[in-house]
Short mmCIF file of N, CA and C in Angstrom, two decimals:
data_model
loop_
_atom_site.label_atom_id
_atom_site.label_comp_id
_atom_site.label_asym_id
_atom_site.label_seq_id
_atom_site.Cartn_x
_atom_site.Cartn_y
_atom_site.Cartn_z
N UNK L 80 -32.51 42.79 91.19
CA UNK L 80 -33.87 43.28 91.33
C UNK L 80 -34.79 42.12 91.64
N UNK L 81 -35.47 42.21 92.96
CA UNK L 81 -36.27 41.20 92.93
C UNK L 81 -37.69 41.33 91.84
N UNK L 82 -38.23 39.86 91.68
CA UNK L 82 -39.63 39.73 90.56
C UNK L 82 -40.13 39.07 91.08
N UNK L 83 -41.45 39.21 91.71
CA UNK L 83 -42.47 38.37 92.16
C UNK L 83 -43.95 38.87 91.81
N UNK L 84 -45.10 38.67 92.12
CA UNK L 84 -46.53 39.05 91.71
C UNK L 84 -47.02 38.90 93.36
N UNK L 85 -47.25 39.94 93.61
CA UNK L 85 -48.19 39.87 95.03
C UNK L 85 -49.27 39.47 94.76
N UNK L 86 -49.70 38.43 95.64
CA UNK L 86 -51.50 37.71 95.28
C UNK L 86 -52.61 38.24 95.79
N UNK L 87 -52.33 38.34 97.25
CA UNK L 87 -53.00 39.05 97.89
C UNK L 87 -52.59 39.69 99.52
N UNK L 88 -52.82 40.76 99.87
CA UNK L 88 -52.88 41.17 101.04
C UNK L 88 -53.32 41.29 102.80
N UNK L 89 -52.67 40.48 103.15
CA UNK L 89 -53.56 40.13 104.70
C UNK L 89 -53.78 41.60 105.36
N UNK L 90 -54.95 42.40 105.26
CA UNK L 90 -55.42 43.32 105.75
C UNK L 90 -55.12 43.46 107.13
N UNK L 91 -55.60 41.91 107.97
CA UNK L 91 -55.40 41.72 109.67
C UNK L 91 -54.07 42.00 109.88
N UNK L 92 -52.78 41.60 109.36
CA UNK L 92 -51.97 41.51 109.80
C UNK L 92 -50.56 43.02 109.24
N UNK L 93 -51.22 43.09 107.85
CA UNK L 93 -50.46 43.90 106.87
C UNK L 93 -48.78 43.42 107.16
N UNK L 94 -48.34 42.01 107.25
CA UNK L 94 -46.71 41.86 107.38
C UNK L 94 -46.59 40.92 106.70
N UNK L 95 -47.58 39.89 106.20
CA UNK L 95 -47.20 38.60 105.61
C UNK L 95 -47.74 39.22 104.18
N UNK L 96 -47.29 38.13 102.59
CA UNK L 96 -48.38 38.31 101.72
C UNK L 96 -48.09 37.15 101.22
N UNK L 97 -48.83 36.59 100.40
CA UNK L 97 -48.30 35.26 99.74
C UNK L 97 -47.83 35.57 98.11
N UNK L 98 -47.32 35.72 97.64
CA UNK L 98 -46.11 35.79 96.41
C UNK L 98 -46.12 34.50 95.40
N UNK L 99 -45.96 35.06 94.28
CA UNK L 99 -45.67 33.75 93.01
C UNK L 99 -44.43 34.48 92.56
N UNK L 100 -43.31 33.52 92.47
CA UNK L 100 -41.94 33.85 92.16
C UNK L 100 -42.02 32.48 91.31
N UNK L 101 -41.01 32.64 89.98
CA UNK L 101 -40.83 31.28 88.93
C UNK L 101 -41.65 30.25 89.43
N UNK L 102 -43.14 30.76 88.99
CA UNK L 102 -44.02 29.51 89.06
C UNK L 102 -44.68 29.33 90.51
N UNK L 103 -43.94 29.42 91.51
CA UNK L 103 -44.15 28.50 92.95
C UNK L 103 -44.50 29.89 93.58
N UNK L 104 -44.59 29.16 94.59
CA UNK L 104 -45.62 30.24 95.48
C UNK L 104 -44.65 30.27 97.16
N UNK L 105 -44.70 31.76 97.45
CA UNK L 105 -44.06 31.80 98.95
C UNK L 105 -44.52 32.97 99.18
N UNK L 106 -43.93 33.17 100.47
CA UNK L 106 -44.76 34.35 101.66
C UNK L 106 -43.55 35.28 101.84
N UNK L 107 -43.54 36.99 101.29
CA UNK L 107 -43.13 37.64 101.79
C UNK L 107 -43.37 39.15 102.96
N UNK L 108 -42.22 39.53 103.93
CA UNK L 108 -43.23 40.01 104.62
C UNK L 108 -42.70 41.52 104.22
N UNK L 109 -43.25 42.77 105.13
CA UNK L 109 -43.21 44.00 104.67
C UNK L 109 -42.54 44.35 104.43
N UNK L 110 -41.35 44.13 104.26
CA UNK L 110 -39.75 45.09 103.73
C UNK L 110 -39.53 44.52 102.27
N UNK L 111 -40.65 43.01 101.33
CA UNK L 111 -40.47 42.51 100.72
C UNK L 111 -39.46 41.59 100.58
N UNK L 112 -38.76 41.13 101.62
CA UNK L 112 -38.15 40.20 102.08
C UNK L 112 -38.56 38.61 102.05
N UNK L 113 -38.16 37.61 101.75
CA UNK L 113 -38.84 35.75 101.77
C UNK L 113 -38.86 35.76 103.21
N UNK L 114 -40.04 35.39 103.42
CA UNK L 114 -40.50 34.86 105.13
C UNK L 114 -40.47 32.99 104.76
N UNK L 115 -41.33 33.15 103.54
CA UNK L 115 -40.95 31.15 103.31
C UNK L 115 -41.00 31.61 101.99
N UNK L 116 -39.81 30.54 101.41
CA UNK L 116 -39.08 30.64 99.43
C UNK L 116 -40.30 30.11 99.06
N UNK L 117 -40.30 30.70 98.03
CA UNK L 117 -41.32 29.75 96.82
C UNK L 117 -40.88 28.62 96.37
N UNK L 118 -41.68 27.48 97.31
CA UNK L 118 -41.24 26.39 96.90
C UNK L 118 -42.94 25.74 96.56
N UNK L 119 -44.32 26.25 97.20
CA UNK L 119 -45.58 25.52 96.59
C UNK L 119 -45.58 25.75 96.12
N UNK L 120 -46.56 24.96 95.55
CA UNK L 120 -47.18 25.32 94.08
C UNK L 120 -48.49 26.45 94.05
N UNK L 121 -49.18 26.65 95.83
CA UNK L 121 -50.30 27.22 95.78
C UNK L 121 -49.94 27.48 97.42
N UNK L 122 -49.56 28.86 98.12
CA UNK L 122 -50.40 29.59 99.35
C UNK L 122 -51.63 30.43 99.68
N UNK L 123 -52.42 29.95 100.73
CA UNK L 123 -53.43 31.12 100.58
C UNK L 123 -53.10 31.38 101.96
N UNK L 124 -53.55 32.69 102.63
CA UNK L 124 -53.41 33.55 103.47
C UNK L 124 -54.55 33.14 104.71
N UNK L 125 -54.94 32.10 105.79
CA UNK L 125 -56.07 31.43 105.73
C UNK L 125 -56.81 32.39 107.43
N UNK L 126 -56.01 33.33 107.62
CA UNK L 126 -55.78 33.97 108.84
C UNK L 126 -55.22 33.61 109.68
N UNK L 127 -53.95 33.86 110.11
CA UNK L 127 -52.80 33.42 110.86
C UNK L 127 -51.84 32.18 110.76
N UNK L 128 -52.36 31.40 109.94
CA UNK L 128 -51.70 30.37 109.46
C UNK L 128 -51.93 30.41 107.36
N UNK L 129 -50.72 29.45 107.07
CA UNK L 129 -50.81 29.87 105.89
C UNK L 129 -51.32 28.13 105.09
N UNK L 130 -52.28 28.12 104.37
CA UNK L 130 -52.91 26.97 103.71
C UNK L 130 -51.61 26.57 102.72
N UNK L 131 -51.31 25.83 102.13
CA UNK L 131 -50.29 25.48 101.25
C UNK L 131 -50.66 24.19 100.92
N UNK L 132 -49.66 23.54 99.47
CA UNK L 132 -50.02 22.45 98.63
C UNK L 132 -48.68 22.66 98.08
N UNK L 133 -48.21 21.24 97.63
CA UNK L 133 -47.11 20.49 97.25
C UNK L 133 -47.63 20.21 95.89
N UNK L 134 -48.99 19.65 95.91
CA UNK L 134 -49.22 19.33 94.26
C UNK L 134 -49.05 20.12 93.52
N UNK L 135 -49.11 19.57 92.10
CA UNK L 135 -49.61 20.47 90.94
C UNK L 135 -50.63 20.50 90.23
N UNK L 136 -51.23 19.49 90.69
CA UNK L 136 -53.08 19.10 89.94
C UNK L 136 -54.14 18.88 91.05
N UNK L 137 -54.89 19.24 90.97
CA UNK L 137 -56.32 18.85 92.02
C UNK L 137 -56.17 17.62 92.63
N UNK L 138 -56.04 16.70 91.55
CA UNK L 138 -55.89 15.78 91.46
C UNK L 138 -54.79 15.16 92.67
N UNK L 139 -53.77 15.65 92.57
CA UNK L 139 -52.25 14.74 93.62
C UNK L 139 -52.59 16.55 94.64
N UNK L 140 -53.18 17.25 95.01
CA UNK L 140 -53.57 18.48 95.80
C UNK L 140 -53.84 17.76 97.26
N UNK L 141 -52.93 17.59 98.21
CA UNK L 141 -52.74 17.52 99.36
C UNK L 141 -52.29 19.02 100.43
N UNK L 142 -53.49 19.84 101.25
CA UNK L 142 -53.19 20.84 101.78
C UNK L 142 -52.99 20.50 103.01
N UNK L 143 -52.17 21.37 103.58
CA UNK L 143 -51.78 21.55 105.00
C UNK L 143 -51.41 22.94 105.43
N UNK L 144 -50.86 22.94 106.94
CA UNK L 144 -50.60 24.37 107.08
C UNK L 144 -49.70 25.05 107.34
N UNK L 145 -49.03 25.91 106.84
CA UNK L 145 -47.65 26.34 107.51
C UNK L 145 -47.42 27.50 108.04
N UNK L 146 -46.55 27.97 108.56
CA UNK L 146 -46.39 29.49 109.60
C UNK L 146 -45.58 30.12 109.61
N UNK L 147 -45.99 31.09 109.53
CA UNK L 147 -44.66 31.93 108.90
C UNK L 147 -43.57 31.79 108.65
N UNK L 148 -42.42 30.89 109.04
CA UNK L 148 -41.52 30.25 108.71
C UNK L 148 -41.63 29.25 107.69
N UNK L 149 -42.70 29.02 106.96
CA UNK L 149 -42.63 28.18 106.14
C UNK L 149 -42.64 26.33 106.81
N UNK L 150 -42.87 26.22 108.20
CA UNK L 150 -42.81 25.02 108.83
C UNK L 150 -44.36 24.33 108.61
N UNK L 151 -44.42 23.35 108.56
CA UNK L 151 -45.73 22.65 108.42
C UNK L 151 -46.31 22.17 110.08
N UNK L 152 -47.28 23.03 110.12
CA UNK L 152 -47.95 22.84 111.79
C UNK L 152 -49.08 21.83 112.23
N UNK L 153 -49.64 21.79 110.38
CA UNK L 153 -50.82 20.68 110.32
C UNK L 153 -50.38 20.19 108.85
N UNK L 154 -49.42 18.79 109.06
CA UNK L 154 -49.20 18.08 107.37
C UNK L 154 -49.78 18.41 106.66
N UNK L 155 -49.80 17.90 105.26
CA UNK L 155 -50.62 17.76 104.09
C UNK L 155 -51.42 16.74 104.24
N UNK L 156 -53.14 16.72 104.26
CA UNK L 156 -53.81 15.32 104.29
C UNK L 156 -55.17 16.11 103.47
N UNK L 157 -55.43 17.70 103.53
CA UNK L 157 -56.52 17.12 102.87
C UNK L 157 -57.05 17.99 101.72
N UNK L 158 -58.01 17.91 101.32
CA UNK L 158 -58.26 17.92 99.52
C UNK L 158 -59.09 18.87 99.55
N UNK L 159 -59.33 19.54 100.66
CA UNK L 159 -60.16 21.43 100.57
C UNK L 159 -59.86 21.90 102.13
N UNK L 160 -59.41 23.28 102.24
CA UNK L 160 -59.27 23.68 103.15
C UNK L 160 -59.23 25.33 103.32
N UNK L 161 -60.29 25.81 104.14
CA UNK L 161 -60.85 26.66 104.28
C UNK L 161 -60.49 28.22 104.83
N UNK L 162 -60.57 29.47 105.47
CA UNK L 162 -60.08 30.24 105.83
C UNK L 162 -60.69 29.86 107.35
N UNK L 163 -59.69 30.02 108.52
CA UNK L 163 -59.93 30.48 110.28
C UNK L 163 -60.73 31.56 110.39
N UNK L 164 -61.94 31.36 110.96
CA UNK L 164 -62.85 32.23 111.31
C UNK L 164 -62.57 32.53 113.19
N UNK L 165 -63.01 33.77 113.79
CA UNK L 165 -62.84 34.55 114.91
C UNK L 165 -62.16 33.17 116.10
N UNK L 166 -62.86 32.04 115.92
CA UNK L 166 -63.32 31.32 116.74
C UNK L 166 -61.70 30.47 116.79
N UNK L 167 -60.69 30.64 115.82
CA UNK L 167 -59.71 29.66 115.47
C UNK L 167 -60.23 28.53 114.44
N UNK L 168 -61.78 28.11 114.37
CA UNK L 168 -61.66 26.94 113.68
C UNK L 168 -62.15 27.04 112.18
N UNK L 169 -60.98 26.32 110.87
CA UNK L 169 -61.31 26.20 109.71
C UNK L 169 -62.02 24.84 108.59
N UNK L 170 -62.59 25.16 108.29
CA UNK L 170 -63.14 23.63 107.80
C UNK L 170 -62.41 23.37 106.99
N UNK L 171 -62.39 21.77 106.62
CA UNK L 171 -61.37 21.34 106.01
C UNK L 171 -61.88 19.85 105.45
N UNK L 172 -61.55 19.17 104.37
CA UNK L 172 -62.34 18.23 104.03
C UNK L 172 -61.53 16.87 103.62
N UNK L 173 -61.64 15.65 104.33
CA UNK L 173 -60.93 14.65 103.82
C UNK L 173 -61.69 13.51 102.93
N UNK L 174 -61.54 12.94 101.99
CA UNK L 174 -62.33 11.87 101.73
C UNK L 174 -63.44 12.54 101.25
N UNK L 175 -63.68 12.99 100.56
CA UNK L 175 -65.40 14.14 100.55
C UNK L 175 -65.98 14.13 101.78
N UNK L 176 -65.73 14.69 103.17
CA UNK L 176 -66.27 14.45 104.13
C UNK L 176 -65.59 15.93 104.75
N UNK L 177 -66.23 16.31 105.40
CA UNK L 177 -65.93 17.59 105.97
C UNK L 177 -65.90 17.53 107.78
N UNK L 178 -64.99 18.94 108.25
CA UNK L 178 -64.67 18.76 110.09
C UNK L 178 -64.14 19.91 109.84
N UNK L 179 -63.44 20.25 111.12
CA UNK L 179 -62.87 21.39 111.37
C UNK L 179 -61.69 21.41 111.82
N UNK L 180 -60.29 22.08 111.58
CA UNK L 180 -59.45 22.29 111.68
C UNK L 180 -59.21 23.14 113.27
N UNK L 181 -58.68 23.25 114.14
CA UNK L 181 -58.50 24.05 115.14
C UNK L 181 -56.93 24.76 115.07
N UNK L 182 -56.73 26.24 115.00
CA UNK L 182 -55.75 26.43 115.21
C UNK L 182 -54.79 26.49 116.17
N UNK L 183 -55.27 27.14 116.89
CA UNK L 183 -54.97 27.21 118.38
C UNK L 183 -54.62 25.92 119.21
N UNK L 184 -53.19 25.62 119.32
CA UNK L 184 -52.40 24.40 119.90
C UNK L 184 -53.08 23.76 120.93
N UNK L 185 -52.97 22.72 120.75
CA UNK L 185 -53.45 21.67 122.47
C UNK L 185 -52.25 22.09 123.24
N UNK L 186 -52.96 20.62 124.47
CA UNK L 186 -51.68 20.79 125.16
C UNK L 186 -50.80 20.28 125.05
N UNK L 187 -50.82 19.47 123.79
CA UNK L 187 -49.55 18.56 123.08
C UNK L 187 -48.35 19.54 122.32
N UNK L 188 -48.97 20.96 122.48
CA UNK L 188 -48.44 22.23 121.26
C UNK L 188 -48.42 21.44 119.90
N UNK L 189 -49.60 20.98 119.51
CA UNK L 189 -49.90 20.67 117.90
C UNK L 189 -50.75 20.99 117.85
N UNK L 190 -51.46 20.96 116.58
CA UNK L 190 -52.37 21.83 116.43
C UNK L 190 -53.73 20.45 115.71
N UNK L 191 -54.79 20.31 115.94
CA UNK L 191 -55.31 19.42 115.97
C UNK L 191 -56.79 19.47 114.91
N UNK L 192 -57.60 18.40 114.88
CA UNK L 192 -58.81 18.42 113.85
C UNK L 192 -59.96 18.43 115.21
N UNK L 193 -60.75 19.25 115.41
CA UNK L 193 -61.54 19.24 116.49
C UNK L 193 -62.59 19.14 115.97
N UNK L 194 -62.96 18.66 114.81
CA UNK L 194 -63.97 18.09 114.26
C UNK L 194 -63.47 17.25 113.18
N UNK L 195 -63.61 16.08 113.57
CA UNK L 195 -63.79 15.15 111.96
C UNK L 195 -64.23 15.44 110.90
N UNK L 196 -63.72 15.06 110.24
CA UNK L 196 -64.22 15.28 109.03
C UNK L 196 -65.40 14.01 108.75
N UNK L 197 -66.38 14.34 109.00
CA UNK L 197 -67.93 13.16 109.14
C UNK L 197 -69.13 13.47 107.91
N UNK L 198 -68.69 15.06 108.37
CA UNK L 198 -70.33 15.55 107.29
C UNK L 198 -70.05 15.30 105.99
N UNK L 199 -71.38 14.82 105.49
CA UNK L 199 -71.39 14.92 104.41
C UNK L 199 -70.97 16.07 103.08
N UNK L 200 -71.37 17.59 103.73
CA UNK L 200 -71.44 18.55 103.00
C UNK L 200 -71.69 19.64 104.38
N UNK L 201 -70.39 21.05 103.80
CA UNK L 201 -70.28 21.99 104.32
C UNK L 201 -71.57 22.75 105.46
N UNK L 202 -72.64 22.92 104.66
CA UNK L 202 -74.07 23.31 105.21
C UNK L 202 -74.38 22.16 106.71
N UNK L 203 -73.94 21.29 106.61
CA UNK L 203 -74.25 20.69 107.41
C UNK L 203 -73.87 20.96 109.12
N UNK L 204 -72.61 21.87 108.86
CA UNK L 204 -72.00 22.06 109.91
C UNK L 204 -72.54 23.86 110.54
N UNK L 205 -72.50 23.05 111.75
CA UNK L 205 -73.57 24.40 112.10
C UNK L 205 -72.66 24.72 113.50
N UNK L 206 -71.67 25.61 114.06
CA UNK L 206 -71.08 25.64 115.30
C UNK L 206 -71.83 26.99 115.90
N UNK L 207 -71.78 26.69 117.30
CA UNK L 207 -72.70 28.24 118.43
C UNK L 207 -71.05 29.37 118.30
#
């Protein structure tokens, strides 16, 4: 019998969810099947890509991003990271300094920071 705690529900997509199984955290999709094992410590659902963390304290909390396979598309580097809004881009904060995450691949097929992280504070960032 499988045991897990569903966290929450991606409405957009209704196939992924992110899951806490013994402690750790992974993504299963609609048949309740592992899309990625619970191996974080913390997934959030960030719209189309999945936010994740290796730490276990705020403190050693390095996020990055992974995809449905559980592959990391943007490493672990930084210490707040936000949900993808319409546009692809999520804010994300290194150093207490804030930028934006882009989802949507270059033409390198990686996925890149199309804003530094410069600002001081969230409010500051104002995109058309």
């Amino acid at each position: 019998m499988k045991r897990f705690t569903i966290m929450a529900v991606s409405i957009a997509a209704m196939l992924f969810s992110p899951v806490i199984a013994s402690a750790k955290e992974g993504v299963i999709n609609s048949k309740g099947e592992w899309s990625v094992a619970p191996t974080f410590e913390e997934v959030k659902d960030t719209g189309g890509l999945y936010a994740a963390t290796l730490g276990d304290s705020p403190a050693n909390q390095s996020w990055g991003f992974i995809d449905q396979r559980g592959k990391w598309v943007i490493k672990p580097q930084f210490s707040y990271v936000g949900s993808f809004a319409a546009n692809g881009l999520a804010p994300a904060a290194q150093n207490l300094k804030y930028g934006y995450i882009n989802k949507r691949e270059n033409g390198s097929s990686s996925h890149s920071l199309t804003m530094p992280p410069i600002f001081p504070r969230m409010d500051s960032l104002r995109l058309a």
